[in-house]
Amino acid sequence: MGLTLKVSMKDKIQEIGKSAIEEIALAADADALEKVRVKYFGRKGLVTELFKQMVGVSSADRAEVGRLINSLKETVSKAFDEKAPSLSSGRDSRAQKIDITLPGIAREVGHIHPISKTIEEICSIFISLGFKVVEGPEIENEHYNFEALNIPLEHPSRDAFDTFYLDDKWLLRSHTSPVQARFMEKNKPPFAIVIPGKVYRPDATDASHSFMFHQVEGLVVSDNIKFSDLKGALTLFARQMFGEAIKMRFRPSFFPFTEPSAEVDISCILCKSTVHGPRSTEEKRCSLCGGKGWIEILGAGMVNPKIFKNVGYNPEKVTGFAFGMGVERIAILKYGITDIRMFFENDIRFLRQF
Ligand code: PHE
């Protein structure tokens, strides 16, 4: 008798489970699902009734039958919970229907900043010539920013007025050249490196000045580096950056850490007037080069032997060249931008164009 009861209870439990799951699956809206819930879990619901019938089960079978009913309750409850979120209540089901013809929400995709892009472009040209990329600290001390580079105490750039001093000794580097000395102290020639990074000068901000801007420094040291190597590397760089038709001009200049030094110009990429000589009349004057036909792009020179001594190299054995260029200036020329401030204002309309 106990066995029959147990078997029939078992069948019943299974049957109720099966029909409950089917009915839950078929429920077309929240109202229909609620009806199914009442049918099984209501005060006189089928599952509720099963619990009541437990009194008729022999004590030997009670534990097992109880377990079966409990697991049925769990399974069916879970089916209810899973189904519910997908249904809208009968009344506003139409209002809540998704209109798949509406345009979606466009995700904003960010992209690389024009300055980072220009740094990558400059570096990749030098990488293709065998250079390695090296970086250094933006907070620098007087030794690396000045002394190691042969910049004397009376030099104007050492005035607090011309440099951002943090205290008596530490400052925001005014150029990327200190990394030259830092690198040479730790490495032996031969090497060819480029050093991108931020530099700081307390200039009043206007269309062509910013208190913070970026430079890419270059340094090549080996046993027989000549000025012609410097000219060759920079000419190759300028042609890749601005086009094969570019002409180069090396003007004598002065930097305490290079000897001889040069300021390097490219022929004007806007008016291309060097071919015909400088423009004379006012109305013809080019807005980029002012009629001069040339635009300055960087400073360079052969590494001063004093710098080699400062870092413990033998100036009789090694020679090298160095250069430093302003990234904003290169980007302004390349993309025809009229105001350096545009790079730092975070105006999406400007940045999106690159
Ligand atoms: N450091 C120099 C500047 O900031 C540029 C430069 C670098 C010149 C390397 C010569 C050699 O103006």
CSV table of C-alpha atoms and ligand atoms in Angstrom, one decimal:
chain,number,residue,atom,x,y,z
A,1,MET,CA,0.0,0.0,0.0
A,2,GLY,CA,2.8,2.3,1.0
A,3,LEU,CA,4.5,1.5,-2.3
A,4,THR,CA,1.4,2.2,-4.4
A,5,LEU,CA,0.9,5.5,-2.7
A,6,LYS,CA,4.5,6.4,-3.2
A,7,VAL,CA,4.4,5.5,-6.9
A,8,SER,CA,1.2,7.4,-7.5
A,9,MET,CA,2.5,10.4,-5.6
A,10,LYS,CA,5.6,10.3,-7.6
A,11,ASP,CA,3.7,10.2,-10.9
A,12,LYS,CA,1.5,13.0,-9.8
A,13,ILE,CA,4.4,15.2,-8.8
A,14,GLN,CA,6.0,14.5,-12.2
A,15,GLU,CA,2.8,15.2,-14.1
A,16,ILE,CA,2.2,18.5,-12.3
A,17,GLY,CA,5.8,19.5,-12.9
A,18,LYS,CA,5.5,18.8,-16.6
A,19,SER,CA,2.2,20.6,-17.1
A,20,ALA,CA,3.3,23.6,-15.0
A,21,ILE,CA,6.5,24.1,-17.1
A,22,GLU,CA,4.4,23.7,-20.4
A,23,GLU,CA,1.8,26.3,-19.2
A,24,ILE,CA,4.5,28.7,-18.1
A,25,ALA,CA,6.1,28.5,-21.5
A,26,LEU,CA,2.8,29.1,-23.3
A,27,ALA,CA,1.8,32.1,-21.2
A,28,ALA,CA,1.6,35.0,-23.7
A,29,ASP,CA,1.5,37.9,-21.2
A,30,ALA,CA,1.8,38.7,-17.6
A,31,ASP,CA,-1.9,38.2,-16.9
A,32,ALA,CA,-1.8,34.7,-18.4
A,33,LEU,CA,1.3,33.9,-16.3
A,34,GLU,CA,-0.4,35.1,-13.1
A,35,LYS,CA,-3.3,32.7,-13.9
A,36,VAL,CA,-0.9,29.8,-14.1
A,37,ARG,CA,0.7,30.9,-10.8
A,38,VAL,CA,-2.6,30.8,-9.1
A,39,LYS,CA,-3.4,27.4,-10.6
A,40,TYR,CA,-0.2,25.9,-9.1
A,41,PHE,CA,0.7,28.0,-6.1
A,42,GLY,CA,-2.6,29.6,-5.1
A,43,ARG,CA,-4.4,28.6,-1.8
A,44,LYS,CA,-6.0,25.7,-3.6
A,45,GLY,CA,-3.2,25.4,-6.2
A,46,LEU,CA,-2.0,22.0,-7.4
A,47,VAL,CA,1.4,22.3,-5.7
A,48,THR,CA,-0.1,23.6,-2.5
A,49,GLU,CA,-2.5,20.6,-2.6
A,50,LEU,CA,0.4,18.2,-2.9
A,51,PHE,CA,1.9,19.5,0.4
A,52,LYS,CA,-1.5,18.9,2.0
A,53,GLN,CA,-1.5,15.3,0.8
A,54,MET,CA,1.7,14.6,2.6
A,55,VAL,CA,-0.4,13.5,5.7
A,56,GLY,CA,-1.4,10.4,3.8
A,57,VAL,CA,2.1,9.3,3.0
A,58,SER,CA,3.6,6.7,5.2
A,59,SER,CA,6.4,7.8,7.5
A,60,ALA,CA,8.8,5.6,5.6
A,61,ASP,CA,8.2,7.4,2.3
A,62,ARG,CA,7.6,10.9,3.7
A,63,ALA,CA,11.2,12.1,3.5
A,64,GLU,CA,11.5,11.1,-0.2
A,65,VAL,CA,8.1,12.4,-1.2
A,66,GLY,CA,8.8,15.6,0.7
A,67,ARG,CA,12.0,16.0,-1.2
A,68,LEU,CA,10.3,15.5,-4.5
A,69,ILE,CA,7.6,18.1,-3.8
A,70,ASN,CA,10.2,20.6,-2.6
A,71,SER,CA,12.3,20.2,-5.7
A,72,LEU,CA,9.1,20.5,-7.9
A,73,LYS,CA,8.3,23.7,-6.1
A,74,GLU,CA,11.8,25.0,-6.7
A,75,THR,CA,11.8,24.1,-10.4
A,76,VAL,CA,8.4,25.6,-11.1
A,77,SER,CA,9.2,28.8,-9.1
A,78,LYS,CA,12.4,29.2,-11.1
A,79,ALA,CA,10.5,28.8,-14.4
A,80,PHE,CA,8.1,31.5,-13.2
A,81,ASP,CA,11.0,33.9,-12.3
A,82,GLU,CA,12.7,33.3,-15.6
A,83,LYS,CA,9.6,33.9,-17.7
A,84,ALA,CA,8.3,37.0,-15.9
A,85,PRO,CA,10.8,39.6,-17.1
A,86,SER,CA,10.1,38.8,-20.7
A,87,LEU,CA,6.4,39.5,-20.4
A,88,SER,CA,4.7,42.8,-20.3
A,89,SER,CA,1.4,43.1,-18.5
A,90,GLY,CA,-1.6,42.6,-20.9
A,91,ARG,CA,-2.8,46.1,-20.6
A,92,ASP,CA,0.3,48.1,-21.8
A,93,SER,CA,2.0,45.4,-23.8
A,94,ARG,CA,1.4,47.4,-27.0
A,95,ALA,CA,2.9,50.6,-25.6
A,96,GLN,CA,6.0,48.8,-24.5
A,97,LYS,CA,6.7,47.0,-27.8
A,98,ILE,CA,10.2,48.0,-29.1
A,99,ASP,CA,10.1,50.0,-32.3
A,100,ILE,CA,12.9,48.4,-34.3
A,101,THR,CA,12.7,51.1,-37.0
A,102,LEU,CA,13.9,53.8,-34.6
A,103,PRO,CA,17.6,54.8,-35.1
A,104,GLY,CA,19.9,53.2,-32.5
A,105,ILE,CA,22.0,55.1,-29.9
A,106,ALA,CA,25.3,55.8,-31.6
A,107,ARG,CA,28.4,55.1,-29.5
A,108,GLU,CA,31.1,57.8,-29.5
A,109,VAL,CA,34.3,56.2,-30.7
A,110,GLY,CA,37.4,58.0,-29.4
A,111,HIS,CA,40.5,58.4,-31.5
A,112,ILE,CA,44.1,59.4,-31.2
A,113,HIS,CA,44.9,63.1,-30.5
A,114,PRO,CA,46.5,65.0,-33.4
A,115,ILE,CA,49.6,65.7,-31.2
A,116,SER,CA,50.0,62.0,-30.3
A,117,LYS,CA,49.4,61.2,-34.0
A,118,THR,CA,52.2,63.6,-35.1
A,119,ILE,CA,54.6,62.2,-32.4
A,120,GLU,CA,53.9,58.7,-33.7
A,121,GLU,CA,54.4,59.8,-37.3
A,122,ILE,CA,57.7,61.6,-36.5
A,123,CYS,CA,59.0,58.6,-34.4
A,124,SER,CA,58.0,56.0,-37.0
A,125,ILE,CA,60.1,57.8,-39.7
A,126,PHE,CA,63.1,57.7,-37.4
A,127,ILE,CA,62.4,54.1,-36.3
A,128,SER,CA,62.5,53.2,-40.0
A,129,LEU,CA,66.0,54.7,-40.1
A,130,GLY,CA,67.1,52.5,-37.1
A,131,PHE,CA,66.4,54.9,-34.2
A,132,LYS,CA,65.0,53.6,-30.8
A,133,VAL,CA,62.5,55.6,-28.8
A,134,VAL,CA,63.5,56.7,-25.3
A,135,GLU,CA,61.7,58.8,-22.7
A,136,GLY,CA,62.7,60.8,-19.6
A,137,PRO,CA,61.2,62.7,-16.7
A,138,GLU,CA,59.2,65.9,-17.0
A,139,ILE,CA,60.3,67.1,-13.6
A,140,GLU,CA,64.0,67.7,-14.0
A,141,ASN,CA,66.8,69.1,-11.9
A,142,GLU,CA,69.1,72.0,-12.8
A,143,HIS,CA,72.0,69.6,-13.5
A,144,TYR,CA,70.3,67.7,-16.4
A,145,ASN,CA,68.3,70.6,-17.7
A,146,PHE,CA,71.3,73.0,-17.8
A,147,GLU,CA,74.7,72.0,-16.5
A,148,ALA,CA,75.1,68.7,-18.2
A,149,LEU,CA,74.1,70.5,-21.4
A,150,ASN,CA,76.8,73.2,-21.0
A,151,ILE,CA,74.2,75.9,-20.3
A,152,PRO,CA,75.9,78.5,-18.2
A,153,LEU,CA,74.6,80.0,-14.9
A,154,GLU,CA,74.1,83.4,-16.5
A,155,HIS,CA,72.0,82.0,-19.4
A,156,PRO,CA,68.5,83.7,-19.5
A,157,SER,CA,66.7,80.3,-19.6
A,158,ARG,CA,67.9,79.6,-16.1
A,159,ASP,CA,66.0,82.7,-14.7
A,160,ALA,CA,63.0,81.7,-12.6
A,161,PHE,CA,61.2,84.1,-15.0
A,162,ASP,CA,62.0,81.9,-18.0
A,163,THR,CA,61.6,78.5,-16.4
A,164,PHE,CA,59.0,76.8,-14.2
A,165,TYR,CA,60.9,76.2,-11.0
A,166,LEU,CA,59.3,73.9,-8.4
A,167,ASP,CA,62.0,74.8,-5.8
A,168,ASP,CA,65.7,75.8,-5.9
A,169,LYS,CA,66.8,72.7,-7.6
A,170,TRP,CA,63.8,71.1,-9.4
A,171,LEU,CA,61.9,72.5,-12.4
A,172,LEU,CA,59.7,71.5,-15.2
A,173,ARG,CA,62.1,70.6,-18.1
A,174,SER,CA,62.3,73.4,-20.7
A,175,HIS,CA,63.4,71.0,-23.4
A,176,THR,CA,63.8,67.2,-24.1
A,177,SER,CA,67.6,67.6,-24.3
A,178,PRO,CA,68.3,66.6,-20.6
A,179,VAL,CA,67.3,63.1,-21.7
A,180,GLN,CA,70.4,63.1,-23.9
A,181,ALA,CA,72.7,63.3,-20.9
A,182,ARG,CA,70.6,60.9,-18.9
A,183,PHE,CA,70.8,58.3,-21.7
A,184,MET,CA,74.5,58.7,-22.4
A,185,GLU,CA,75.4,58.3,-18.7
A,186,LYS,CA,73.8,54.8,-18.8
A,187,ASN,CA,74.6,53.6,-22.3
A,188,LYS,CA,77.6,53.2,-24.5
A,189,PRO,CA,77.8,54.3,-28.2
A,190,PRO,CA,77.0,53.5,-30.9
A,191,PHE,CA,73.2,54.4,-30.7
A,192,ALA,CA,70.5,56.4,-32.4
A,193,ILE,CA,67.6,57.5,-30.3
A,194,VAL,CA,64.5,59.8,-30.5
A,195,ILE,CA,63.0,61.3,-27.3
A,196,PRO,CA,59.4,62.5,-27.5
A,197,GLY,CA,57.8,64.3,-24.6
A,198,LYS,CA,56.2,67.4,-23.0
A,199,VAL,CA,58.2,70.5,-22.2
A,200,TYR,CA,57.3,73.7,-20.3
A,201,ARG,CA,58.1,77.4,-20.7
A,202,PRO,CA,56.3,80.2,-19.0
A,203,ASP,CA,55.3,81.9,-22.2
A,204,ALA,CA,52.1,84.0,-22.4
A,205,THR,CA,49.6,81.9,-24.4
A,206,ASP,CA,48.7,83.2,-27.9
A,207,ALA,CA,48.1,81.7,-31.3
A,208,SER,CA,51.7,80.5,-31.6
A,209,HIS,CA,52.8,80.1,-27.9
A,210,SER,CA,51.8,77.6,-25.2
A,211,PHE,CA,53.3,77.2,-21.7
A,212,MET,CA,53.3,73.5,-22.4
A,213,PHE,CA,54.2,71.9,-25.7
A,214,HIS,CA,55.9,68.8,-27.1
A,215,GLN,CA,59.3,68.1,-28.6
A,216,VAL,CA,60.9,65.2,-30.3
A,217,GLU,CA,64.7,65.1,-29.6
A,218,GLY,CA,67.1,63.1,-31.6
A,219,LEU,CA,70.6,61.9,-30.7
A,220,VAL,CA,73.0,59.8,-32.7
A,221,VAL,CA,76.5,58.9,-31.4
A,222,SER,CA,79.1,56.6,-32.9
A,223,ASP,CA,82.8,56.7,-33.9
A,224,ASN,CA,82.5,58.6,-37.2
A,225,ILE,CA,79.3,60.6,-37.3
A,226,LYS,CA,79.6,63.7,-39.6
A,227,PHE,CA,77.5,66.8,-40.3
A,228,SER,CA,76.5,65.2,-43.6
A,229,ASP,CA,74.8,62.3,-41.6
A,230,LEU,CA,72.8,65.0,-39.8
A,231,LYS,CA,71.8,66.6,-43.1
A,232,GLY,CA,70.9,63.3,-44.6
A,233,ALA,CA,68.8,62.1,-41.7
A,234,LEU,CA,66.9,65.3,-41.4
A,235,THR,CA,66.3,65.7,-45.2
A,236,LEU,CA,64.9,62.2,-45.3
A,237,PHE,CA,62.7,63.0,-42.4
A,238,ALA,CA,61.4,66.3,-43.9
A,239,ARG,CA,60.7,64.7,-47.2
A,240,GLN,CA,58.7,61.8,-45.6
A,241,MET,CA,56.8,64.3,-43.4
A,242,PHE,CA,56.1,67.0,-45.9
A,243,GLY,CA,56.6,65.6,-49.4
A,244,GLU,CA,59.5,64.8,-51.7
A,245,ALA,CA,59.5,68.3,-53.3
A,246,ILE,CA,60.6,69.9,-50.0
A,247,LYS,CA,63.9,71.9,-50.0
A,248,MET,CA,66.0,72.2,-46.9
A,249,ARG,CA,68.1,75.1,-45.6
A,250,PHE,CA,70.6,74.8,-42.7
A,251,ARG,CA,71.3,78.2,-41.2
A,252,PRO,CA,74.2,78.7,-38.7
A,253,SER,CA,73.0,79.1,-35.2
A,254,PHE,CA,74.0,78.6,-31.6
A,255,PHE,CA,73.1,76.0,-28.9
A,256,PRO,CA,75.5,75.5,-25.9
A,257,PHE,CA,75.3,71.7,-26.3
A,258,THR,CA,76.0,71.5,-30.1
A,259,GLU,CA,79.0,72.8,-32.1
A,260,PRO,CA,78.5,73.7,-34.8
A,261,SER,CA,74.8,74.4,-34.6
A,262,ALA,CA,72.1,75.0,-37.2
A,263,GLU,CA,68.5,76.1,-37.4
A,264,VAL,CA,66.8,74.0,-40.1
A,265,ASP,CA,64.2,75.4,-42.5
A,266,ILE,CA,62.0,73.8,-45.1
A,267,SER,CA,60.8,75.5,-48.2
A,268,CYS,CA,57.3,76.9,-47.6
A,269,ILE,CA,54.7,74.2,-48.1
A,270,LEU,CA,51.9,76.8,-48.8
A,271,CYS,CA,53.4,79.2,-51.4
A,272,LYS,CA,56.3,77.1,-52.5
A,273,SER,CA,58.0,80.5,-53.4
A,274,THR,CA,61.6,79.5,-52.9
A,275,VAL,CA,61.6,78.2,-56.5
A,276,HIS,CA,61.0,81.8,-57.7
A,277,GLY,CA,62.6,83.7,-54.9
A,278,PRO,CA,60.9,85.7,-52.1
A,279,ARG,CA,57.6,87.5,-52.9
A,280,SER,CA,58.0,91.3,-53.0
A,281,THR,CA,54.6,92.9,-53.0
A,282,GLU,CA,52.4,93.1,-49.9
A,283,GLU,CA,49.3,91.5,-51.4
A,284,LYS,CA,51.2,88.5,-52.6
A,285,ARG,CA,52.8,87.9,-49.2
A,286,CYS,CA,52.2,84.3,-48.0
A,287,SER,CA,50.3,83.9,-44.8
A,288,LEU,CA,52.5,81.0,-43.6
A,289,CYS,CA,56.1,82.1,-44.4
A,290,GLY,CA,55.4,85.9,-44.7
A,291,GLY,CA,57.0,85.9,-48.1
A,292,LYS,CA,60.3,84.6,-46.9
A,293,GLY,CA,59.8,81.3,-48.7
A,294,TRP,CA,61.2,79.3,-45.7
A,295,ILE,CA,59.8,78.0,-42.5
A,296,GLU,CA,61.9,77.0,-39.5
A,297,ILE,CA,61.2,73.5,-38.2
A,298,LEU,CA,64.0,72.5,-35.8
A,299,GLY,CA,67.3,73.2,-34.1
A,300,ALA,CA,70.3,70.8,-34.6
A,301,GLY,CA,74.0,70.4,-34.5
A,302,MET,CA,77.0,68.2,-33.8
A,303,VAL,CA,77.2,67.2,-30.2
A,304,ASN,CA,79.6,69.6,-28.3
A,305,PRO,CA,82.6,67.6,-27.1
A,306,LYS,CA,82.1,69.1,-23.6
A,307,ILE,CA,78.8,67.2,-23.4
A,308,PHE,CA,80.7,63.9,-24.1
A,309,LYS,CA,83.2,64.8,-21.4
A,310,ASN,CA,80.3,65.5,-18.9
A,311,VAL,CA,78.9,62.0,-19.4
A,312,GLY,CA,82.2,60.3,-19.4
A,313,TYR,CA,82.7,59.6,-23.1
A,314,ASN,CA,86.0,60.2,-24.8
A,315,PRO,CA,85.5,63.2,-27.3
A,316,GLU,CA,88.5,62.0,-29.2
A,317,LYS,CA,86.8,58.7,-29.9
A,318,VAL,CA,83.2,59.5,-30.6
A,319,THR,CA,81.2,62.1,-32.5
A,320,GLY,CA,77.5,62.6,-32.8
A,321,PHE,CA,74.6,64.8,-33.9
A,322,ALA,CA,71.5,66.0,-32.1
A,323,PHE,CA,68.3,67.8,-33.1
A,324,GLY,CA,65.1,69.0,-31.4
A,325,MET,CA,61.8,69.8,-33.0
A,326,GLY,CA,58.5,71.2,-31.8
A,327,VAL,CA,55.7,68.7,-32.4
A,328,GLU,CA,52.9,71.4,-32.4
A,329,ARG,CA,54.9,73.3,-35.1
A,330,ILE,CA,55.2,70.2,-37.3
A,331,ALA,CA,51.5,69.5,-36.8
A,332,ILE,CA,50.5,73.1,-37.5
A,333,LEU,CA,52.5,73.0,-40.8
A,334,LYS,CA,51.4,69.6,-41.8
A,335,TYR,CA,47.6,70.1,-41.2
A,336,GLY,CA,47.4,73.9,-41.9
A,337,ILE,CA,46.3,74.8,-38.3
A,338,THR,CA,46.2,78.5,-37.5
A,339,ASP,CA,46.2,78.5,-33.7
A,340,ILE,CA,48.2,76.3,-31.3
A,341,ARG,CA,45.5,76.7,-28.6
A,342,MET,CA,43.2,74.5,-30.6
A,343,PHE,CA,45.3,71.4,-29.6
A,344,PHE,CA,44.6,71.9,-25.9
A,345,GLU,CA,41.0,73.2,-25.8
A,346,ASN,CA,39.4,69.8,-26.1
A,347,ASP,CA,36.9,71.0,-28.7
A,348,ILE,CA,35.6,67.8,-30.1
A,349,ARG,CA,34.7,69.5,-33.4
A,350,PHE,CA,38.4,70.3,-34.0
A,351,LEU,CA,39.8,67.0,-32.7
A,352,ARG,CA,37.4,64.9,-34.7
A,353,GLN,CA,39.0,66.1,-38.0
A,354,PHE,CA,42.2,64.1,-37.5
B,1,PHE,N1,66.9,71.9,-27.0
B,1,PHE,C1,66.8,72.9,-28.1
B,1,PHE,C2,65.5,73.8,-27.8
B,1,PHE,O1,64.7,73.4,-27.1
B,1,PHE,C3,66.7,72.2,-29.4
B,1,PHE,C4,67.9,71.4,-29.8
B,1,PHE,C5,68.0,70.1,-29.5
B,1,PHE,C6,68.9,72.0,-30.5
B,1,PHE,C7,69.1,69.4,-29.9
B,1,PHE,C8,70.1,71.3,-30.9
B,1,PHE,C9,70.2,70.0,-30.5
B,1,PHE,O2,65.4,74.8,-28.4
